[in-house]
Amino acid sequence: MKIKKVTWRYGNDFCAIYECQHCEHTEEGDGYSDANFYGNVIPKLKCSSCGKTAEHASVPPTPEVPMA
């Protein structure tokens, strides 16, 4: 999964729409903006549609996602 869009942020806590790099399924979830979350947690988020993780993709998650 990767962050597609941050929907709200309060300090380091945020809620975002995550998108699967494999099947493009989206789902909403919360997060915490720090290096551990971006480097360890997001790559291991499993898509509820196809069951794959970002570890199966060649594109790493990016920590800077603008709020819309």
Short mmCIF file of C-alpha atoms in Angstrom, two decimals:
data_model
loop_
_atom_site.label_atom_id
_atom_site.label_comp_id
_atom_site.label_asym_id
_atom_site.label_seq_id
_atom_site.Cartn_x
_atom_site.Cartn_y
_atom_site.Cartn_z
CA MET A 1 0.00 0.00 0.00
CA LYS A 2 1.03 3.60 -0.51
CA ILE A 3 -0.45 6.87 0.66
CA LYS A 4 -2.64 8.32 -2.04
CA LYS A 5 -4.08 11.28 -0.11
CA VAL A 6 -3.94 12.54 3.48
CA THR A 7 -7.46 13.48 4.58
CA TRP A 8 -6.63 15.02 7.97
CA ARG A 9 -3.62 15.62 10.17
CA TYR A 10 -3.18 16.58 13.81
CA GLY A 11 0.46 16.81 14.85
CA ASN A 12 2.06 13.55 13.69
CA ASP A 13 -1.22 11.64 13.61
CA PHE A 14 -3.04 11.50 10.30
CA CYS A 15 -5.75 9.70 8.37
CA ALA A 16 -5.14 8.82 4.75
CA ILE A 17 -6.46 6.97 1.77
CA TYR A 18 -4.05 4.15 0.99
CA GLU A 19 -3.79 2.67 -2.50
CA CYS A 20 -2.48 -0.73 -3.50
CA GLN A 21 0.35 -0.58 -6.05
CA HIS A 22 -0.81 -3.87 -7.55
CA CYS A 23 -4.61 -3.70 -7.96
CA GLU A 24 -5.26 0.02 -7.23
CA HIS A 25 -7.75 -0.84 -4.46
CA THR A 26 -8.13 2.04 -1.97
CA GLU A 27 -8.98 2.03 1.72
CA GLU A 28 -8.90 4.58 4.51
CA GLY A 29 -6.68 4.17 7.55
CA ASP A 30 -4.77 6.08 10.16
CA GLY A 31 -1.06 6.59 10.53
CA TYR A 32 1.76 8.30 12.37
CA SER A 33 4.21 10.53 10.54
CA ASP A 34 7.67 9.25 11.45
CA ALA A 35 10.48 7.30 9.80
CA ASN A 36 9.40 3.99 11.37
CA PHE A 37 5.87 4.24 10.00
CA TYR A 38 7.02 5.13 6.47
CA GLY A 39 9.91 2.68 6.39
CA ASN A 40 8.51 -0.32 8.27
CA VAL A 41 4.74 -0.14 8.70
CA ILE A 42 3.47 1.09 5.32
CA PRO A 43 5.48 -1.43 3.26
CA LYS A 44 3.92 -4.26 5.30
CA LEU A 45 0.30 -3.08 5.01
CA LYS A 46 -1.59 -5.87 3.27
CA CYS A 47 -4.19 -5.00 0.66
CA SER A 48 -7.59 -6.31 1.68
CA SER A 49 -8.43 -6.94 -1.98
CA CYS A 50 -5.41 -8.77 -3.45
CA GLY A 51 -3.46 -9.60 -0.28
CA LYS A 52 -0.15 -8.18 -1.52
CA THR A 53 2.10 -5.71 0.29
CA ALA A 54 4.36 -2.89 -0.91
CA GLU A 55 7.28 -5.22 -0.25
CA HIS A 56 6.24 -6.89 -3.52
CA ALA A 57 6.53 -3.55 -5.40
CA SER A 58 9.55 -1.72 -6.71
CA VAL A 59 8.30 1.76 -5.73
CA PRO A 60 9.10 2.78 -2.13
CA PRO A 61 6.54 4.81 -0.12
CA THR A 62 7.11 8.54 0.07
CA PRO A 63 6.77 10.37 3.39
CA GLU A 64 5.83 13.74 1.92
CA VAL A 65 2.24 13.59 0.70
CA PRO A 66 0.36 16.91 0.46
CA MET A 67 -2.99 17.31 2.14
CA ALA A 68 -5.87 17.91 -0.20
#
